[in-house]
PDB file of C-alpha atoms in Angstrom:
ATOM      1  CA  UNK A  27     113.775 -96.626 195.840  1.00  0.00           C
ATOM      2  CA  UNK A  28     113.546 -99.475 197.825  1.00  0.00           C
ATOM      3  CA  UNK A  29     115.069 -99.524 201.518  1.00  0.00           C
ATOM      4  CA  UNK A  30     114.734-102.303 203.798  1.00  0.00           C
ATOM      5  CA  UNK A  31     116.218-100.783 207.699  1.00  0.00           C
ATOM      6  CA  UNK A  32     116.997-104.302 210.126  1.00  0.00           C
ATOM      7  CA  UNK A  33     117.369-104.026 213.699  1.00  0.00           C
ATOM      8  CA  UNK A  34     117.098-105.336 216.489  1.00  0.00           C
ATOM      9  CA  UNK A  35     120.453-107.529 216.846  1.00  0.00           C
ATOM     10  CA  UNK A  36     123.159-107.826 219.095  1.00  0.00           C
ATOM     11  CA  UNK A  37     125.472-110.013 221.509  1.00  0.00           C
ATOM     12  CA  UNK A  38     123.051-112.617 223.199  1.00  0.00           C
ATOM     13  CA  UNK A  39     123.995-115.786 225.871  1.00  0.00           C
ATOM     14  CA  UNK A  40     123.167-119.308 224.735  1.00  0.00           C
ATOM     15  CA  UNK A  41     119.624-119.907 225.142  1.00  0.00           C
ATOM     16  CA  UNK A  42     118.467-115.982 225.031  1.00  0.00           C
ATOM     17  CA  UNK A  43     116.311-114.756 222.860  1.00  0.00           C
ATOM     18  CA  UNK A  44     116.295-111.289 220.655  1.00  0.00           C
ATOM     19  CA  UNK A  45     113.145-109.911 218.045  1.00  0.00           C
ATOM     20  CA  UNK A  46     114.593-108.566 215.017  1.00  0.00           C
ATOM     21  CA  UNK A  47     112.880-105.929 212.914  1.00  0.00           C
ATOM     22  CA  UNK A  48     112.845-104.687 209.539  1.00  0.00           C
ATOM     23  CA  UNK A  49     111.040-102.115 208.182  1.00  0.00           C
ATOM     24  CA  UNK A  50     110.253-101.966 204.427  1.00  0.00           C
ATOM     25  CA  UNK A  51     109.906 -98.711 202.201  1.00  0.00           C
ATOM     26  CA  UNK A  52     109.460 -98.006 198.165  1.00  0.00           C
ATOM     27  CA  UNK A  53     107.114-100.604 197.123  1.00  0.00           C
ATOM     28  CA  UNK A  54     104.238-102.278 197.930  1.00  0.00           C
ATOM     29  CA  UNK A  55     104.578-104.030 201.420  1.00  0.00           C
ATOM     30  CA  UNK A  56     101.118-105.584 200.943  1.00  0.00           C
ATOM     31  CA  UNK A  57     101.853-107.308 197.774  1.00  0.00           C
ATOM     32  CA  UNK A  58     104.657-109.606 198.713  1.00  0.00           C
ATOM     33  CA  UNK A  59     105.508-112.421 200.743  1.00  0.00           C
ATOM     34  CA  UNK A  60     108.625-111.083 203.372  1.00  0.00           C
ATOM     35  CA  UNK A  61     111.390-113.364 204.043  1.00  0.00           C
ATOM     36  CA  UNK A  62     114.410-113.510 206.761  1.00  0.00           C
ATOM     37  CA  UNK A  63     117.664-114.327 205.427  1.00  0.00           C
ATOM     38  CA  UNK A  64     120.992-115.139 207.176  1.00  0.00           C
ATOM     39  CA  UNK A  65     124.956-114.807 206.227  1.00  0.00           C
ATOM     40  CA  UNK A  66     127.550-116.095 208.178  1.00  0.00           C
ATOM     41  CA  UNK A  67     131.301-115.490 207.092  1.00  0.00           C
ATOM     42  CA  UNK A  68     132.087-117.771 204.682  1.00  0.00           C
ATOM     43  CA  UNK A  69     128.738-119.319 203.826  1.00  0.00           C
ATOM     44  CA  UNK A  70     126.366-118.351 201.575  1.00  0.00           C
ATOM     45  CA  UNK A  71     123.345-116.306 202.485  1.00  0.00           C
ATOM     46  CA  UNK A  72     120.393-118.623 203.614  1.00  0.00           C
ATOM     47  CA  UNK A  73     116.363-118.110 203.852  1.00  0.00           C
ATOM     48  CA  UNK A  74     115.429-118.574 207.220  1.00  0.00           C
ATOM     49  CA  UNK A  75     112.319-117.933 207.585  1.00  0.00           C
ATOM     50  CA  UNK A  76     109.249-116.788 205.400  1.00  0.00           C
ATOM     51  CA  UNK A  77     105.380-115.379 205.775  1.00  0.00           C
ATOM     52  CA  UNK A  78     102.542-114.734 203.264  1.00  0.00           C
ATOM     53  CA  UNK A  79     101.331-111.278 203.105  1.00  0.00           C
ATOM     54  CA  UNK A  80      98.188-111.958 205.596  1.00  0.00           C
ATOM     55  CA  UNK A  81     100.408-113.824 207.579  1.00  0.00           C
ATOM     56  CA  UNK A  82      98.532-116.959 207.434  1.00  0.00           C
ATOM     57  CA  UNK A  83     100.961-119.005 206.559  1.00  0.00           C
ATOM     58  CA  UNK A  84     105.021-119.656 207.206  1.00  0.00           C
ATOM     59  CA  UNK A  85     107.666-121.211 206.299  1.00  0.00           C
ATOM     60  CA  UNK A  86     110.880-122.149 208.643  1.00  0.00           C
ATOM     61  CA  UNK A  87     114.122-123.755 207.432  1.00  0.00           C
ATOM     62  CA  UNK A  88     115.276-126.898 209.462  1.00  0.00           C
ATOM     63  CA  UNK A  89     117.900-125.373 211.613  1.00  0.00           C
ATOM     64  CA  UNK A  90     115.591-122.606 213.188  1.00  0.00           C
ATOM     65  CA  UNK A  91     111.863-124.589 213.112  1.00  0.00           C
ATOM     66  CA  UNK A  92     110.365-124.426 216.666  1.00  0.00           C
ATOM     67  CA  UNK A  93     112.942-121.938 217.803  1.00  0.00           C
ATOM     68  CA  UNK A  94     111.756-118.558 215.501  1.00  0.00           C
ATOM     69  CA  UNK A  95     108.904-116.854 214.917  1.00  0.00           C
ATOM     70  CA  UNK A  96     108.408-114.599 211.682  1.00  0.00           C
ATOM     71  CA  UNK A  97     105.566-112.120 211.822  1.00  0.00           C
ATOM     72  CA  UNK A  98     104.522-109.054 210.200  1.00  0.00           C
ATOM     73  CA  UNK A  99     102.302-105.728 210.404  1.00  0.00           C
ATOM     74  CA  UNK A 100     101.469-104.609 207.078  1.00  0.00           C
ATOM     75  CA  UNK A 101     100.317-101.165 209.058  1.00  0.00           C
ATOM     76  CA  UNK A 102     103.530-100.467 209.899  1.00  0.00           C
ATOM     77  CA  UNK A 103     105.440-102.425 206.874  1.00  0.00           C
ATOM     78  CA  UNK A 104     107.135-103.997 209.175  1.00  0.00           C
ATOM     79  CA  UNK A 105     108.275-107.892 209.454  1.00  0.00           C
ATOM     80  CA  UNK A 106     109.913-109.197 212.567  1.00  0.00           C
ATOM     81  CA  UNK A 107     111.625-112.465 213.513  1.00  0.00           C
ATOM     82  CA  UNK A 108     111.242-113.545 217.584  1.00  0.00           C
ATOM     83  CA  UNK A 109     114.729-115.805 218.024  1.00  0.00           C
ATOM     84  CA  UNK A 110     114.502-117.823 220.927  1.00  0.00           C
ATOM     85  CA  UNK A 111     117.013-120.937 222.408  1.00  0.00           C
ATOM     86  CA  UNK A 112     119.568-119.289 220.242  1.00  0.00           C
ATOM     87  CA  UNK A 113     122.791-121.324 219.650  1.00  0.00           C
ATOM     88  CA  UNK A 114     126.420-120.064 218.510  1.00  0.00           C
ATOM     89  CA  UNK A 115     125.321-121.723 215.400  1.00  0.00           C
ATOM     90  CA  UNK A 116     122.665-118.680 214.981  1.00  0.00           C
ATOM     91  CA  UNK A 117     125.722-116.031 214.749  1.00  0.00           C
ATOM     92  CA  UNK A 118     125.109-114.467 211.535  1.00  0.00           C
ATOM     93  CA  UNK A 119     124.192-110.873 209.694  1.00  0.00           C
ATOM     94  CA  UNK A 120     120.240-111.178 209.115  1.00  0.00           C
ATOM     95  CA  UNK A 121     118.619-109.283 206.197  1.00  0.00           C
ATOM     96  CA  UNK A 122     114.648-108.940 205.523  1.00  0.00           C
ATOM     97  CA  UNK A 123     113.815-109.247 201.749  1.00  0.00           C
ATOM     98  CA  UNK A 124     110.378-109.317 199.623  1.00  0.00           C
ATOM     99  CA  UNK A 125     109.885-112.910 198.037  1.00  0.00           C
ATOM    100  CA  UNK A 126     108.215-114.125 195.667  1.00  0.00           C
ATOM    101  CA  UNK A 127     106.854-116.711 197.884  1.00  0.00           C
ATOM    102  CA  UNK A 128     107.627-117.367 201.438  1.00  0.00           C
ATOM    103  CA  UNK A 129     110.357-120.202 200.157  1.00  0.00           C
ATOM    104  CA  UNK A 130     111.920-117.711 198.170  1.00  0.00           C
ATOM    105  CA  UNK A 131     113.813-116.444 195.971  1.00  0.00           C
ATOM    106  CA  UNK A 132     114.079-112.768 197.169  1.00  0.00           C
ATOM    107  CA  UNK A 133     112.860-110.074 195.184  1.00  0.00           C
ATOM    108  CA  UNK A 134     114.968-106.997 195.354  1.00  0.00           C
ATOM    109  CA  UNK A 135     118.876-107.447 194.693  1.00  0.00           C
ATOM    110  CA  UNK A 136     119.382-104.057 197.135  1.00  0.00           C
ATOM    111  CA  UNK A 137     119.602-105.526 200.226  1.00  0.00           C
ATOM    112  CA  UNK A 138     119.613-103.435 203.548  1.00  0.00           C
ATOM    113  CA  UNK A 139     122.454-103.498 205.630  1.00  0.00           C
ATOM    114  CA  UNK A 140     121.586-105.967 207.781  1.00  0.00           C
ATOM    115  CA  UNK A 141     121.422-106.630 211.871  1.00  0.00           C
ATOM    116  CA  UNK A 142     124.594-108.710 213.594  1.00  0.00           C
ATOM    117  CA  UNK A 143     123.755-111.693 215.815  1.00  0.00           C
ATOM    118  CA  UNK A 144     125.967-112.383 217.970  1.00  0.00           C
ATOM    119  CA  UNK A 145     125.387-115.796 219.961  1.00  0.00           C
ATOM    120  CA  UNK A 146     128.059-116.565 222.709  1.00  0.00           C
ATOM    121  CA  UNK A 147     129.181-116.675 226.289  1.00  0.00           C
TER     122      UNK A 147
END
Protein backbone atom coordinates (compact mmCIF):
# COMPACT_ATOMS: atom_id res chain seq x y z
CA UNK A 1 0.00 0.00 0.00
CA UNK A 2 1.02 3.31 -0.33
CA UNK A 3 3.00 5.15 2.61
CA UNK A 4 4.33 8.49 2.36
CA UNK A 5 6.87 9.01 5.97
CA UNK A 6 7.49 13.29 6.38
CA UNK A 7 10.12 14.57 8.48
CA UNK A 8 12.15 16.82 9.09
CA UNK A 9 9.97 19.56 11.07
CA UNK A 10 10.09 21.26 14.17
CA UNK A 11 10.12 24.63 16.30
CA UNK A 12 12.24 27.19 14.19
CA UNK A 13 13.04 31.29 14.99
CA UNK A 14 11.81 33.81 12.44
CA UNK A 15 14.05 33.84 9.60
CA UNK A 16 15.55 30.07 10.14
CA UNK A 17 15.39 27.68 7.87
CA UNK A 18 14.49 23.68 8.14
CA UNK A 19 14.60 20.79 4.94
CA UNK A 20 11.71 18.63 5.17
CA UNK A 21 11.68 15.10 3.82
CA UNK A 22 9.35 12.60 2.67
CA UNK A 23 9.94 9.41 1.59
CA UNK A 24 7.50 7.60 -0.76
CA UNK A 25 6.72 3.72 -0.84
CA UNK A 26 4.00 1.36 -2.84
CA UNK A 27 3.95 2.81 -6.19
CA UNK A 28 5.86 4.09 -8.73
CA UNK A 29 7.98 7.14 -7.48
CA UNK A 30 9.25 7.68 -11.04
CA UNK A 31 5.95 8.07 -12.63
CA UNK A 32 4.52 11.04 -10.84
CA UNK A 33 4.96 14.54 -10.29
CA UNK A 34 5.51 15.01 -6.06
CA UNK A 35 3.89 17.84 -4.43
CA UNK A 36 4.23 19.65 -0.80
CA UNK A 37 1.11 20.46 0.83
CA UNK A 38 0.35 22.52 3.98
CA UNK A 39 -2.62 22.59 6.79
CA UNK A 40 -2.90 25.03 9.28
CA UNK A 41 -5.79 24.76 11.96
CA UNK A 42 -8.65 25.96 10.57
CA UNK A 43 -7.74 26.36 6.91
CA UNK A 44 -7.89 24.13 4.34
CA UNK A 45 -4.95 22.10 3.16
CA UNK A 46 -2.89 24.07 0.47
CA UNK A 47 -0.25 22.95 -2.41
CA UNK A 48 2.82 24.56 -1.72
CA UNK A 49 5.06 23.54 -3.77
CA UNK A 50 5.40 21.05 -6.79
CA UNK A 51 8.27 19.21 -9.14
CA UNK A 52 8.11 17.07 -12.33
CA UNK A 53 9.49 13.69 -12.03
CA UNK A 54 13.10 14.72 -13.60
CA UNK A 55 12.93 17.61 -11.62
CA UNK A 56 13.17 20.00 -14.38
CA UNK A 57 10.60 21.93 -13.66
CA UNK A 58 8.60 23.54 -10.39
CA UNK A 59 5.99 25.07 -9.32
CA UNK A 60 5.74 27.47 -6.02
CA UNK A 61 2.54 29.02 -4.65
CA UNK A 62 2.72 32.88 -3.98
CA UNK A 63 3.23 32.89 -0.30
CA UNK A 64 6.44 30.62 -0.31
CA UNK A 65 8.09 31.65 -4.06
CA UNK A 66 11.77 32.67 -3.50
CA UNK A 67 11.73 31.40 0.04
CA UNK A 68 11.41 27.22 -0.69
CA UNK A 69 13.01 24.92 -2.57
CA UNK A 70 11.30 21.49 -3.63
CA UNK A 71 13.64 18.80 -4.86
CA UNK A 72 13.69 15.20 -5.28
CA UNK A 73 15.91 11.89 -5.66
CA UNK A 74 14.06 9.38 -7.47
CA UNK A 75 17.07 6.89 -6.12
CA UNK A 76 16.03 7.22 -2.91
CA UNK A 77 12.10 8.09 -3.59
CA UNK A 78 12.55 10.76 -1.76
CA UNK A 79 11.20 14.57 -2.22
CA UNK A 80 12.37 17.31 0.05
CA UNK A 81 11.35 20.94 0.60
CA UNK A 82 14.50 23.49 1.82
CA UNK A 83 12.29 26.35 3.92
CA UNK A 84 14.22 29.29 4.34
CA UNK A 85 13.19 33.15 5.83
CA UNK A 86 10.40 31.28 7.46
CA UNK A 87 7.60 33.47 8.95
CA UNK A 88 4.89 32.57 11.77
CA UNK A 89 2.72 32.58 8.78
CA UNK A 90 4.64 29.18 7.65
CA UNK A 91 3.30 27.30 10.98
CA UNK A 92 1.51 24.48 9.57
CA UNK A 93 1.44 20.35 9.35
CA UNK A 94 3.22 19.63 5.83
CA UNK A 95 2.32 16.44 3.89
CA UNK A 96 4.19 15.11 0.56
CA UNK A 97 1.65 13.69 -2.01
CA UNK A 98 1.98 12.23 -5.77
CA UNK A 99 0.19 14.71 -8.30
CA UNK A 100 -0.97 14.51 -11.21
CA UNK A 101 0.95 17.46 -12.23
CA UNK A 102 3.12 19.64 -10.18
CA UNK A 103 -0.13 22.17 -9.72
CA UNK A 104 -2.00 19.43 -8.47
CA UNK A 105 -4.52 17.77 -7.53
CA UNK A 106 -2.89 15.02 -5.33
CA UNK A 107 -3.10 11.57 -6.21
CA UNK A 108 -3.48 9.29 -3.27
CA UNK A 109 -6.37 10.17 -0.67
CA UNK A 110 -3.97 8.23 2.20
CA UNK A 111 -2.03 10.84 3.27
CA UNK A 112 1.04 10.33 5.66
CA UNK A 113 1.00 11.77 8.88
CA UNK A 114 2.61 14.69 8.26
CA UNK A 115 5.74 16.92 9.82
CA UNK A 116 4.76 20.08 12.35
CA UNK A 117 6.28 23.49 11.59
CA UNK A 118 6.52 25.40 14.10
CA UNK A 119 7.61 29.15 13.28
CA UNK A 120 8.03 31.46 16.40
CA UNK A 121 10.14 33.23 18.95
Amino acid sequence: QVQLVESGGGLVQPGGFLRLSCTASGFTFTKWPMTWYRQSPGKERELVAGITVGGDSTNYADSVKDRFIISRDNAKNTVYLQMNRLKPEDTAVYYCNAAGSIWGPFTFSSWGQGTQVTVSS
